[in-house]
Coordinates of C-alpha atoms in Angstrom, one line a residue:
M117 CA 42.2 130.3 51.1
N118 CA 38.7 129.2 51.9
I119 CA 37.3 130.1 55.2
I120 CA 34.6 128.1 56.8
A121 CA 32.6 129.5 59.8
D122 CA 30.9 127.1 62.1
H123 CA 27.0 127.5 62.5
D124 CA 27.3 129.3 65.8
V125 CA 29.5 131.9 64.6
Q126 CA 27.0 134.9 64.0
G127 CA 27.0 138.5 63.6
E128 CA 28.9 141.4 61.7
V129 CA 32.2 143.2 62.4
S130 CA 32.9 146.8 61.1
L131 CA 36.4 147.9 61.4
H132 CA 39.0 149.9 59.4
L133 CA 42.5 148.4 58.8
E134 CA 45.4 150.0 56.9
E135 CA 48.6 148.1 55.6
V136 CA 48.0 144.6 57.0
T137 CA 47.7 141.3 55.4
W138 CA 44.5 139.5 55.1
R139 CA 45.6 136.9 57.7
Q140 CA 46.4 139.7 60.1
A141 CA 42.9 141.1 59.6
L142 CA 41.4 137.7 60.3
D143 CA 43.3 137.3 63.5
A144 CA 42.2 140.8 64.6
I145 CA 38.5 139.9 63.9
T146 CA 38.8 136.5 65.6
T147 CA 40.6 137.8 68.7
S148 CA 38.3 140.8 69.1
Q149 CA 35.2 138.6 68.9
G150 CA 36.3 135.7 71.2
L151 CA 36.5 133.4 68.2
Y152 CA 39.2 130.8 67.3
S153 CA 40.6 130.0 63.8
K154 CA 42.1 126.7 63.1
E155 CA 44.0 126.3 59.9
T156 CA 44.5 123.1 57.8
D157 CA 46.0 122.5 54.3
E158 CA 42.7 123.0 52.5
F159 CA 40.8 125.7 54.7
I160 CA 40.6 128.0 57.9
R161 CA 37.9 126.9 60.1
V162 CA 36.5 129.6 62.4
M163 CA 34.7 128.6 65.6
T164 CA 33.9 130.0 69.1
Q165 CA 36.3 129.3 71.8
E166 CA 33.9 127.1 73.6
S167 CA 33.5 125.0 70.5
Y168 CA 37.3 124.7 70.3
Y169 CA 37.8 123.7 73.9
D170 CA 34.9 121.2 73.8
E171 CA 36.3 119.7 70.7
Q172 CA 39.9 119.4 72.3
L173 CA 38.5 117.9 75.4
K174 CA 36.7 115.3 73.3
V175 CA 39.9 114.4 71.4
H176 CA 41.7 114.1 74.8
S177 CA 39.1 111.8 76.2
E178 CA 39.1 109.6 73.0
R179 CA 42.9 109.4 73.2
M180 CA 42.7 108.4 76.9
E181 CA 40.2 105.7 76.3
Q182 CA 42.2 104.5 73.3
E183 CA 45.4 104.2 75.5
K184 CA 43.5 101.9 78.0
V185 CA 43.2 99.2 75.2
I186 CA 46.0 99.7 72.8
G187 CA 49.0 97.3 72.9
L188 CA 52.2 98.8 74.7
E189 CA 55.5 98.9 73.1
Q190 CA 59.0 98.9 74.8
I191 CA 62.2 100.8 74.2
V192 CA 65.5 101.0 75.7
V193 CA 67.3 104.3 75.7
K194 CA 70.8 104.6 76.8
V195 CA 71.9 107.7 78.7
E196 CA 75.4 108.8 77.7
N197 CA 76.1 111.8 79.7
A198 CA 74.3 111.8 82.9
K199 CA 72.8 109.3 85.4
A200 CA 69.7 107.4 84.5
D201 CA 68.4 108.0 88.1
D202 CA 68.5 111.8 87.7
I203 CA 66.5 111.4 84.4
E204 CA 63.9 109.0 85.5
G205 CA 61.8 111.6 87.6
S206 CA 61.3 113.9 84.5
V207 CA 60.4 111.1 82.2
K208 CA 57.8 109.6 84.7
N209 CA 55.5 112.6 84.3
L210 CA 55.2 111.9 80.6
L211 CA 54.0 108.3 80.9
S212 CA 50.4 107.2 80.4
D213 CA 48.5 105.6 83.3
R214 CA 49.7 102.2 82.0
G215 CA 53.3 103.3 81.3
R216 CA 56.1 101.9 83.3
I217 CA 59.8 102.9 83.5
G218 CA 62.8 101.1 84.8
I219 CA 66.5 101.6 85.0
D220 CA 69.4 99.1 84.1
Q221 CA 72.2 100.2 86.2
R222 CA 74.9 98.1 84.2
T223 CA 74.2 100.0 80.9
N224 CA 72.8 103.1 82.5
S225 CA 69.7 102.8 80.4
L226 CA 66.1 103.6 80.8
V227 CA 63.7 100.9 79.9
I228 CA 60.3 102.2 79.1
S229 CA 57.1 100.5 78.3
D230 CA 54.2 102.6 77.1
V231 CA 51.5 103.1 74.3
P232 CA 53.2 104.0 71.1
T233 CA 52.0 107.5 70.7
R234 CA 53.8 108.5 73.9
L235 CA 57.2 107.0 73.1
P236 CA 58.5 109.6 70.5
L237 CA 58.0 112.6 73.0
I238 CA 59.7 110.6 75.8
E239 CA 62.6 109.9 73.5
E240 CA 62.9 113.4 72.5
T241 CA 62.8 114.4 76.0
I242 CA 65.4 112.0 77.2
Q243 CA 67.9 113.3 74.4
S244 CA 67.3 117.1 75.5
L245 CA 68.2 116.1 79.0
D246 CA 71.1 113.9 78.2
T247 CA 73.7 116.7 77.9
K248 CA 77.0 117.0 79.0
T249 CA 77.0 118.7 82.5
P250 CA 79.9 121.2 83.0
Q251 CA 82.5 120.3 85.6
I252 CA 84.6 122.5 87.8
T253 CA 88.0 121.9 89.5
I254 CA 88.2 123.2 92.9
E255 CA 91.8 123.7 93.8
T256 CA 92.5 124.8 97.4
K257 CA 95.5 125.6 99.5
L258 CA 95.4 125.6 103.3
V259 CA 98.0 127.8 104.9
E260 CA 98.5 128.1 108.7
L261 CA 99.8 131.5 109.8
N262 CA 101.7 131.9 112.9
N263 CA 100.3 135.1 114.5
R264 CA 103.6 135.8 116.4
A265 CA 105.8 135.5 113.4
L266 CA 103.4 138.0 111.7
S267 CA 103.4 140.5 114.5
E268 CA 107.1 140.3 114.7
I269 CA 107.6 141.6 111.1
G270 CA 104.8 144.2 111.6
I271 CA 102.0 142.3 109.9
D272 CA 98.5 142.4 111.5
W273 CA 96.3 140.9 108.9
T274 CA 93.2 140.9 110.8
A275 CA 93.6 144.5 111.7
M276 CA 90.6 146.6 110.7
T277 CA 90.9 150.0 108.8
S278 CA 88.9 153.0 109.4
T279 CA 86.1 151.8 107.2
G280 CA 85.4 149.3 109.6
D281 CA 84.8 146.4 107.1
I282 CA 87.8 146.2 105.0
I283 CA 91.2 144.7 105.9
Q284 CA 94.4 144.3 104.0
F285 CA 96.4 141.0 103.7
L286 CA 99.5 140.9 101.7
G287 CA 98.1 143.4 99.2
A288 CA 94.7 141.7 99.0
K289 CA 91.5 143.6 100.1
A290 CA 88.9 141.3 102.0
I291 CA 85.4 141.9 103.3
M292 CA 84.7 140.8 106.9
E293 CA 81.5 138.8 107.6
T294 CA 80.5 138.3 111.1
T295 CA 79.1 135.0 112.1
A296 CA 77.6 133.6 115.1
V297 CA 80.9 131.9 116.2
G298 CA 83.3 134.9 115.5
Q299 CA 84.7 136.7 112.6
V300 CA 85.2 134.8 109.3
L301 CA 86.7 136.7 106.4
Y302 CA 85.8 136.2 102.7
S303 CA 87.8 138.0 99.8
T304 CA 88.9 137.8 96.2
L305 CA 92.5 137.8 95.5
G306 CA 93.2 140.8 93.3
H307 CA 94.6 140.3 89.7
D308 CA 97.7 142.2 90.8
V309 CA 98.4 139.6 93.6
S310 CA 100.2 136.5 92.8
L311 CA 99.0 133.5 94.9
D312 CA 102.4 131.6 94.4
G313 CA 104.0 134.9 95.5
V314 CA 101.8 134.9 98.6
L315 CA 102.6 131.3 99.4
K316 CA 106.5 131.8 98.9
A317 CA 106.5 134.9 101.1
V318 CA 104.8 132.6 103.9
E319 CA 107.3 129.8 103.6
T320 CA 110.5 131.9 103.1
G321 CA 109.6 134.3 105.9
N322 CA 108.6 131.7 108.4
L323 CA 105.3 133.2 108.8
G324 CA 103.6 129.8 108.7
E325 CA 103.2 126.6 106.8
I326 CA 101.3 125.1 103.9
V327 CA 99.2 122.2 105.6
G328 CA 97.4 120.9 102.5
L329 CA 96.9 121.1 98.7
P330 CA 93.7 119.3 98.2
K331 CA 92.1 119.3 94.7
I332 CA 88.6 117.9 93.7
T333 CA 86.5 118.1 90.5
V334 CA 82.8 118.4 90.8
V335 CA 79.7 118.7 88.7
D336 CA 78.1 122.0 88.1
H337 CA 75.4 122.5 90.9
K338 CA 76.7 119.6 92.9
E339 CA 78.3 119.8 96.3
G340 CA 82.1 118.8 96.8
L341 CA 83.6 118.1 100.2
I342 CA 87.2 118.6 101.2
F343 CA 88.4 117.3 104.7
M344 CA 91.7 117.5 106.2
G345 CA 92.1 116.1 109.7
E346 CA 91.7 112.8 111.7
R347 CA 89.3 110.5 113.5
V348 CA 90.3 110.4 117.2
P349 CA 88.8 108.1 119.8
L350 CA 86.9 109.9 122.4
T351 CA 85.4 108.4 125.6
T352 CA 82.0 109.4 126.9
V353 CA 79.6 108.2 129.4
D354 CA 75.9 107.5 128.6
F355 CA 72.9 107.8 130.7
S356 CA 73.3 104.5 132.0
G357 CA 76.8 105.0 133.2
N358 CA 78.2 102.9 130.6
V359 CA 81.4 104.0 129.0
V360 CA 81.2 104.7 125.2
V361 CA 84.2 105.2 122.8
R362 CA 83.3 107.4 119.8
M363 CA 85.3 108.2 116.8
E364 CA 85.1 111.7 116.0
E365 CA 86.5 113.6 113.0
V366 CA 88.3 116.9 114.0
G367 CA 90.0 119.1 111.6
T368 CA 89.2 121.3 108.7
E369 CA 86.3 120.7 106.3
L370 CA 85.1 122.8 103.4
A371 CA 81.9 122.2 101.4
V372 CA 81.9 124.0 98.1
T373 CA 78.8 124.1 95.5
P374 CA 79.8 125.7 92.2
H375 CA 77.3 127.3 90.0
I376 CA 78.3 128.4 86.4
T377 CA 76.5 131.6 85.5
E378 CA 76.4 134.0 82.5
G379 CA 79.7 135.1 81.3
N380 CA 81.7 132.0 82.6
K381 CA 81.5 133.4 86.1
I382 CA 81.2 131.0 89.0
L383 CA 78.9 131.4 92.1
L384 CA 80.5 129.5 94.9
E385 CA 78.5 128.4 97.9
L386 CA 81.2 128.1 100.6
K387 CA 80.8 126.4 104.0
P388 CA 84.1 126.3 105.8
E389 CA 84.5 124.5 109.3
R390 CA 87.1 124.0 111.7
S391 CA 86.9 121.7 114.8
A392 CA 89.2 120.6 117.6
V393 CA 89.1 118.9 120.9
T394 CA 89.8 121.4 123.5
E395 CA 89.5 119.3 126.7
V396 CA 88.9 115.8 127.6
I397 CA 87.1 115.3 131.0
P398 CA 88.1 111.9 132.3
G399 CA 85.1 109.6 132.9
V400 CA 82.7 112.3 131.8
G401 CA 83.4 113.2 128.1
Y402 CA 85.0 116.1 126.0
R403 CA 84.7 119.5 125.0
M404 CA 85.1 120.5 121.3
S405 CA 85.4 123.9 119.6
T406 CA 83.8 124.5 116.1
Q407 CA 83.9 127.4 113.9
R408 CA 81.7 127.4 110.8
A409 CA 80.3 129.8 108.5
S410 CA 78.6 130.0 105.1
T411 CA 78.5 132.5 102.3
E412 CA 78.2 133.0 98.4
V413 CA 80.9 134.6 96.4
V414 CA 80.9 135.4 92.8
V415 CA 84.3 135.1 90.9
D416 CA 85.7 134.8 87.4
D417 CA 86.7 131.4 86.0
G418 CA 90.3 130.9 87.4
D419 CA 90.1 133.6 90.2
T420 CA 90.9 132.8 93.8
V421 CA 88.7 133.3 96.8
V422 CA 90.3 133.7 100.2
I423 CA 88.7 132.6 103.5
G424 CA 90.3 133.5 106.8
G425 CA 89.4 134.0 110.4
L426 CA 89.5 130.2 111.5
R427 CA 91.8 130.7 114.5
T428 CA 93.0 128.1 117.0
T429 CA 94.8 128.6 120.2
E430 CA 97.6 126.0 121.4
E431 CA 99.0 125.9 124.8
T432 CA 102.5 124.2 125.1
N433 CA 104.9 123.6 128.0
L434 CA 108.3 124.4 127.1
Q435 CA 111.3 123.3 129.1
K436 CA 114.2 125.8 129.4
G437 CA 117.5 125.5 131.2
V438 CA 121.4 125.3 131.2
P439 CA 122.5 122.8 128.7
I440 CA 123.8 119.5 130.1
L441 CA 123.4 120.7 133.6
K442 CA 119.6 120.6 133.3
E443 CA 120.0 116.8 132.4
I444 CA 121.7 115.8 135.7
P445 CA 119.7 113.4 137.8
L446 CA 118.5 114.9 141.1
V447 CA 120.1 118.2 140.9
G448 CA 119.3 118.8 137.3
S449 CA 115.8 120.6 138.4
L450 CA 117.9 123.4 139.9
F451 CA 119.1 124.3 136.3
R452 CA 115.8 124.2 134.4
Y453 CA 112.4 125.6 134.5
T454 CA 109.1 125.0 132.5
R455 CA 107.3 127.8 130.8
S456 CA 103.9 127.8 129.4
E457 CA 103.4 129.4 126.0
V458 CA 100.2 130.1 124.1
L459 CA 100.4 130.0 120.4
E460 CA 97.7 131.4 118.1
K461 CA 97.4 130.2 114.6
D462 CA 95.0 131.3 111.9
L463 CA 93.9 129.0 108.9
I464 CA 93.7 130.7 105.5
I465 CA 91.9 128.9 102.8
F466 CA 92.7 129.9 99.1
V467 CA 90.0 128.4 96.8
T468 CA 90.5 128.5 93.0
P469 CA 87.5 127.3 90.9
T470 CA 88.5 126.4 87.1
I471 CA 85.9 125.4 84.5
V472 CA 86.9 122.0 82.9
N473 CA 87.0 122.4 79.1
H474 CA 86.3 119.0 77.4

């Protein structure tokens, strides 16, 4: 291999090397002396680092000048597995000053116009970004527990143990997290606890009811939203005294953002929220109660996260009395009475993420 040194490469080097190749020896010399070796098919050229940087800057400047006058070419690249809008931003950074990029929404394609020397790298970048994004199915089960029914059979699932941060719920350990609006519980259902068995025990034991089984599929790193409730008209008065009717969403909302990590584990960003209208003030407005929290939980593919602590209190007026007699006009009031009853219910949300295998 021929070695050519630039005219400004001067001096002598003394060193002792053992059991190295000639190329390793050359690299050791150039590195220790602040030199740069550039290899071609015919020879190796040794130059100072200053000369190398000046040469690279000159080549870059010549290429930039050439890009100002050379004719442009146009290519159309169809995106198969992603949205063209999501890839556009990354490709823009590779364009020359004259380069342009557009999106054809109908075919989900990128239309690129630029100098010919830029196009191969742009196409290669698009292909590397246009990969299949994993999807995760989020299966949820919303169960409303009747606290009175639970206490009657001796279960207090919100009772704290002596450790102060662990509870037991039908055999599942849970960690308590205190939020600004109360106590929201997050846990993972143990492998020895059957979710179907838990739900069956709730139904057959009249401990509560299953109020919803929503299921969605979301893309990795994207937020999915589950809402169960209704839109109710609520009357308010603005600053000018005008009556305004607003449609307000009340119910249970769960925002879930999954992230697939190493070993097919799933990091879940969970944001549960429960809202309800607690009081309507005629001619003024209304009062709403809202419970919300957020946390991150790591689970295995197919495992279940339990969210609890979303409690509501309902007050009902029950009419009691002697059958038949209490219905007699005028005198029926003597045989009946009205009793106010407060019923507390806890909403438990079971979240099971499963990676979709294509």
